Structure formats: structure tokens, C-alpha cells
Short mmCIF file of C-alpha atoms and ligand atoms in Angstrom, two decimals:
data_model
loop_
_atom_site.label_atom_id
_atom_site.label_comp_id
_atom_site.label_asym_id
_atom_site.label_seq_id
_atom_site.Cartn_x
_atom_site.Cartn_y
_atom_site.Cartn_z
CA MET A 1 9.09 136.78 61.48
CA THR A 2 8.53 133.10 61.70
CA ASP A 3 8.86 130.04 59.50
CA ALA A 4 6.26 128.75 57.07
CA LEU A 5 5.30 125.77 54.95
CA VAL A 6 3.41 126.70 51.77
CA LEU A 7 0.98 124.33 50.04
CA PHE A 8 2.39 124.89 46.58
CA SER A 9 0.67 123.22 43.63
CA GLY A 10 2.15 125.27 40.81
CA GLY A 11 -1.05 127.23 40.21
CA GLN A 12 -1.74 130.95 40.24
CA ASP A 13 -3.13 131.02 43.78
CA SER A 14 -0.44 128.96 45.46
CA THR A 15 2.32 130.86 43.64
CA THR A 16 0.85 134.10 44.99
CA CYS A 17 0.81 132.47 48.45
CA LEU A 18 4.45 131.49 48.02
CA ALA A 19 5.36 135.10 47.20
CA PHE A 20 3.33 136.24 50.22
CA ALA A 21 5.29 133.86 52.43
CA LEU A 22 8.67 134.87 50.97
CA GLU A 23 7.81 138.49 51.70
CA ASN A 24 6.62 137.89 55.26
CA PHE A 25 8.47 134.91 56.75
CA ALA A 26 12.12 134.22 57.50
CA ARG A 27 12.25 130.63 56.22
CA VAL A 28 9.83 129.21 53.68
CA GLU A 29 9.48 125.57 52.70
CA THR A 30 7.04 124.17 50.15
CA ILE A 31 4.95 121.02 49.81
CA GLY A 32 3.28 119.55 46.73
CA PHE A 33 1.10 116.50 46.18
CA ASP A 34 0.91 113.95 43.38
CA TYR A 35 -2.58 112.46 43.74
CA GLY A 36 -3.12 111.28 40.19
CA GLN A 37 -4.53 114.62 39.07
CA ARG A 38 -5.29 114.92 35.36
CA HIS A 39 -3.34 118.16 35.26
CA ARG A 40 -0.11 116.56 36.51
CA VAL A 41 1.71 119.04 34.30
CA GLU A 42 1.35 121.41 37.28
CA LEU A 43 4.03 119.33 39.03
CA ASP A 44 6.53 120.15 36.28
CA GLN A 45 5.53 123.80 36.39
CA ARG A 46 6.05 124.04 40.16
CA THR A 47 9.68 122.97 39.74
CA LYS A 48 10.21 125.72 37.17
CA ILE A 49 8.55 128.33 39.40
CA LEU A 50 10.67 127.31 42.40
CA ALA A 51 13.79 127.74 40.26
CA LYS A 52 12.81 131.26 39.24
CA ILE A 53 10.84 132.90 42.05
CA GLY A 54 13.86 133.57 44.27
CA ALA A 55 15.23 136.03 41.74
CA ILE A 56 12.09 138.21 41.74
CA LYS A 57 13.02 140.22 44.83
CA PRO A 58 16.14 140.68 46.99
CA GLY A 59 16.03 138.38 50.00
CA TRP A 60 13.55 135.87 48.59
CA ALA A 61 16.17 133.38 47.39
CA ALA A 62 17.79 133.19 50.81
CA ARG A 63 14.43 132.51 52.48
CA LEU A 64 13.33 129.77 50.11
CA GLY A 65 14.10 126.39 51.64
CA LYS A 66 13.37 122.73 51.09
CA ASP A 67 10.61 121.48 48.77
CA HIS A 68 8.67 118.41 49.92
CA GLY A 69 6.96 116.17 47.34
CA VAL A 70 4.34 113.81 48.72
CA GLU A 71 2.92 110.85 46.83
CA LEU A 72 -0.84 110.61 47.48
CA GLY A 73 -1.89 108.36 44.61
CA VAL A 74 -4.33 106.63 46.94
CA LEU A 75 -6.50 109.75 46.85
CA GLY A 76 -6.89 109.42 43.08
CA GLN A 77 -7.58 105.69 43.46
CA ILE A 78 -10.41 106.06 45.95
CA SER A 79 -12.09 109.06 44.31
CA ALA A 80 -14.28 109.10 41.21
CA THR A 81 -13.99 112.69 40.04
CA ALA A 82 -13.32 114.64 36.87
CA MET A 83 -10.11 115.88 38.52
CA THR A 84 -8.65 112.39 38.75
CA HIS A 85 -10.41 110.49 35.95
CA ASP A 86 -10.98 111.11 32.26
CA VAL A 87 -14.67 112.06 32.46
CA ALA A 88 -16.40 115.26 31.36
CA ILE A 89 -16.54 118.12 33.84
CA ALA A 90 -20.15 118.63 34.91
CA MET A 91 -22.27 119.98 37.73
CA GLY A 92 -23.52 117.33 40.14
CA ALA A 93 -27.04 117.04 41.54
CA ASP A 94 -25.72 118.36 44.86
CA GLY A 95 -24.68 121.64 43.21
CA LEU A 96 -20.97 120.79 43.37
CA PRO A 97 -18.88 120.34 40.22
CA ASN A 98 -17.55 116.80 39.75
CA THR A 99 -14.03 118.23 39.93
CA PHE A 100 -14.46 118.30 43.70
CA VAL A 101 -12.16 115.69 45.27
CA PRO A 102 -13.71 114.85 48.66
CA GLY A 103 -11.25 115.20 51.52
CA ARG A 104 -8.46 116.63 49.35
CA ASN A 105 -7.68 119.78 51.30
CA LEU A 106 -8.29 118.00 54.61
CA LEU A 107 -5.65 115.43 53.66
CA PHE A 108 -3.28 118.06 52.24
CA LEU A 109 -3.44 120.09 55.44
CA THR A 110 -2.94 116.99 57.60
CA PHE A 111 0.15 115.91 55.64
CA ALA A 112 1.43 119.49 55.61
CA ALA A 113 1.06 119.67 59.38
CA ALA A 114 2.91 116.35 59.79
CA ILE A 115 5.82 117.77 57.79
CA ALA A 116 5.64 121.15 59.55
CA TYR A 117 5.78 119.24 62.84
CA ARG A 118 8.96 117.43 61.78
CA ARG A 119 10.57 120.55 60.30
CA GLY A 120 9.67 122.91 63.17
CA LEU A 121 7.56 125.23 61.00
CA ARG A 122 4.69 127.08 62.67
CA ARG A 123 2.70 128.63 59.85
CA ILE A 124 1.02 126.65 57.09
CA VAL A 125 0.04 128.81 54.14
CA GLY A 126 -2.62 127.76 51.63
CA GLY A 127 -4.44 129.40 48.73
CA MET A 128 -7.94 128.40 49.81
CA CYS A 129 -10.51 131.03 48.96
CA GLU A 130 -14.26 131.22 49.33
CA THR A 131 -14.79 134.55 47.58
CA ASP A 132 -14.48 133.69 43.88
CA TYR A 133 -14.29 129.91 43.78
CA SER A 134 -15.80 126.66 42.56
CA GLY A 135 -17.90 126.04 45.67
CA TYR A 136 -15.59 123.41 47.15
CA PRO A 137 -16.62 123.13 50.82
CA ASP A 138 -13.04 122.38 51.91
CA CYS A 139 -11.97 125.85 50.73
CA ARG A 140 -14.29 127.63 53.17
CA ASP A 141 -12.91 129.69 56.02
CA ASN A 142 -14.81 127.66 58.62
CA THR A 143 -13.29 124.42 57.27
CA ILE A 144 -9.79 125.87 57.59
CA LYS A 145 -10.48 127.15 61.12
CA ALA A 146 -11.83 123.73 62.11
CA MET A 147 -8.76 122.02 60.61
CA GLN A 148 -6.47 124.37 62.53
CA LEU A 149 -8.21 123.43 65.76
CA ALA A 150 -8.17 119.69 64.94
CA LEU A 151 -4.48 119.70 63.95
CA ASN A 152 -3.44 121.68 67.01
CA LEU A 153 -5.38 119.39 69.34
CA GLY A 154 -4.27 116.24 67.53
CA MET A 155 -0.58 117.18 67.36
CA ASP A 156 -0.38 119.34 70.51
CA LYS A 157 1.00 122.29 68.53
CA ASP A 158 0.01 125.88 67.83
CA PHE A 159 0.06 125.88 64.04
CA VAL A 160 -1.44 128.90 62.29
CA LEU A 161 -3.22 128.08 59.03
CA ASP A 162 -2.74 131.18 56.92
CA THR A 163 -5.04 131.77 53.93
CA PRO A 164 -4.14 135.19 52.50
CA LEU A 165 -6.49 134.78 49.52
CA MET A 166 -9.60 133.76 51.49
CA TRP A 167 -11.46 137.05 51.01
CA LEU A 168 -9.98 138.13 47.68
CA ASP A 169 -11.57 137.61 44.28
CA LYS A 170 -9.38 136.46 41.37
CA ALA A 171 -8.74 140.02 40.18
CA GLU A 172 -7.59 140.98 43.67
CA THR A 173 -5.30 137.93 43.72
CA TRP A 174 -3.57 139.22 40.55
CA LYS A 175 -3.35 142.64 42.26
CA LEU A 176 -1.80 141.10 45.38
CA ALA A 177 0.83 139.38 43.22
CA GLU A 178 1.65 142.71 41.61
CA GLN A 179 2.01 144.35 45.03
CA LEU A 180 4.29 141.53 46.24
CA GLY A 181 6.57 141.07 43.25
CA GLY A 182 5.70 143.68 40.63
CA ALA A 183 5.64 143.01 36.90
CA ALA A 184 8.28 140.27 37.23
CA LEU A 185 5.99 138.17 39.44
CA ILE A 186 2.98 138.79 37.19
CA ASP A 187 5.08 137.62 34.21
CA LEU A 188 6.20 134.49 36.08
CA ILE A 189 2.60 133.67 37.07
CA VAL A 190 1.32 134.18 33.52
CA GLU A 191 4.09 132.14 31.90
CA GLU A 192 4.69 129.30 34.34
CA THR A 193 1.75 128.73 36.68
CA HIS A 194 -0.79 126.11 35.70
CA THR A 195 -4.54 126.35 36.28
CA CYS A 196 -6.31 124.37 33.52
CA TYR A 197 -8.13 121.28 34.85
CA LEU A 198 -7.51 119.47 31.57
CA GLY A 199 -3.75 119.95 31.82
CA GLU A 200 -3.54 121.81 28.52
CA ARG A 201 -0.54 124.05 27.97
CA GLY A 202 -0.61 124.31 24.19
CA GLN A 203 -2.31 127.63 23.71
CA ARG A 204 -0.92 130.87 25.17
CA GLN A 205 -3.64 133.31 26.17
CA ALA A 206 -3.12 136.79 27.68
CA TRP A 207 -3.54 135.24 31.15
CA GLY A 208 -1.34 132.20 30.52
CA TYR A 209 -1.70 128.68 29.11
CA GLY A 210 -4.85 126.58 29.15
CA CYS A 211 -7.86 125.35 27.21
CA GLY A 212 -9.76 128.55 27.97
CA GLU A 213 -13.02 126.63 28.38
CA CYS A 214 -12.87 124.60 31.60
CA PRO A 215 -14.17 126.19 34.83
CA ALA A 216 -10.63 126.81 36.14
CA CYS A 217 -9.54 128.57 32.93
CA ARG A 218 -12.72 130.65 32.84
CA LEU A 219 -12.25 131.80 36.44
CA ARG A 220 -8.60 132.69 35.79
CA ALA A 221 -9.40 134.52 32.53
CA ALA A 222 -12.28 136.51 34.05
CA GLY A 223 -10.08 137.54 37.00
CA TRP A 224 -7.30 138.60 34.64
CA ARG A 225 -9.66 140.76 32.55
CA LYS A 226 -11.12 142.42 35.65
CA TYR A 227 -7.59 143.04 37.00
CA ARG A 228 -6.58 144.58 33.65
CA GLY A 229 -9.74 146.70 33.52
CA GLU A 230 -10.99 144.90 30.40
CA PRO A 231 -14.58 143.77 29.74
CA VAL A 232 -15.01 140.45 31.58
CA GLN A 233 -17.11 138.90 28.79
CA ALA A 234 -14.66 138.30 25.96
ZN1 ZN B 301 -8.78 124.71 30.96
#
């Protein structure tokens, strides 16, 4: 067993990654970023999840260590995206949704590595996935492999960038959570994780809170229905 830093946003994927790390690594720290995202409510949710996840399984609480909050408001300032500004979510001419924040995961991984360097943590765990995703190029496996190489050369380390969800679809991510933490983890993910791009938490759906209409909600809902063996078109 080794030590890990988890990129933990407060969403479904990163909460599953946190459970994965708590199950597999001896000491687990977390990092979260405030970059002016419209769904800043996820930052409140991550605090609640951190307070509860240790109780899901024996041993997890003892492994859960320090949480690092990093202020990256400059990313919101220099980007013009539907993730950081109050504009309608739409598909761009380049085939990418305008929720794509250029450089976001590259920056997140670089800051995570800088903290992992200081804290003596070898593994960096992230929820990037290119199986059932929004087409963000910085979620692709080759991007992560290239970042691992760049960070290791640039910091003279041997970090391992771990992406346990890379080849899972959203239904399989729910299934992995069930395998890791049973019904208690599924309940925690449904109740407390945040996915909705618009930051809505008013309406409780079977799969959790959200507007139900934005691309992130639709992906989460479809994965939930497939995981539950229900018709995907509701
Ligand atoms: Zn939504």
C-alpha cells in the first residue's frame, strides 16, 4: 500500500475515486479547486462528503487525511465558458460543448502534483474517463499519460496518475461504488454528491439532486437507470 492524493470535486466520479483510494491506499489526502465554477455548491457538498465517508467502512476513517483547498479563480477569469460564466450550455463549432474549460485538468494535475510533492504522496487519483463522457480532450487516457510523463520529468519524481474510471461507463461507475462501499456509499453519493452544471440542488431525483436537463444531469441519470436495470429513456 502506498499514499495517495485524490482530486476530489464533490461529484459522483471523484467520490467514487475517493472510496477507491480509501480501499486501496494507506493514507489518502484530498484536493479541491475553487475556479469560479457556476456549480460552486459542489464545494459545500465535498465538505459534507468528507465528514461522512470515513464511517462507510472500517478502516476508512483512519486512512483519510488532510484536505487541501486551492484557489484558482484566475482560471475562471481567463476562460469564457458556460462552466464559469452565466451563458447557455451549447455545442461549439469544434464539436466540443462550451462547458469545456481549456487547460482545467492540466492545471489541476499540476497543482495536485505540487502538493503531492510537498506531502510525499506518490499516487494521484482522478476521475477522468473517456468511455461515457462529454468529449473533453483533457479527460482522455493519452492526455493523462502525457501529463504523468511531463510531471515526472518536470519534478524528477515517479508519480503514478491513477484513473480507475477511465474505461468504465456511468453505470459501471455506480456499480464500482456499490462494490467498494455497498448501499451506504450509494446512498451517500445519491444524497450528497453534486453533478449538475447549473448548480441546482432543489429537486431530488432518484439519482440525486439536479436540474435533470443539463448534459451532466442527463449523463448521471442515464447511468443510474442503466445501473438499476431501468429503461434509459425516461
Ligand atoms: Zn443539471
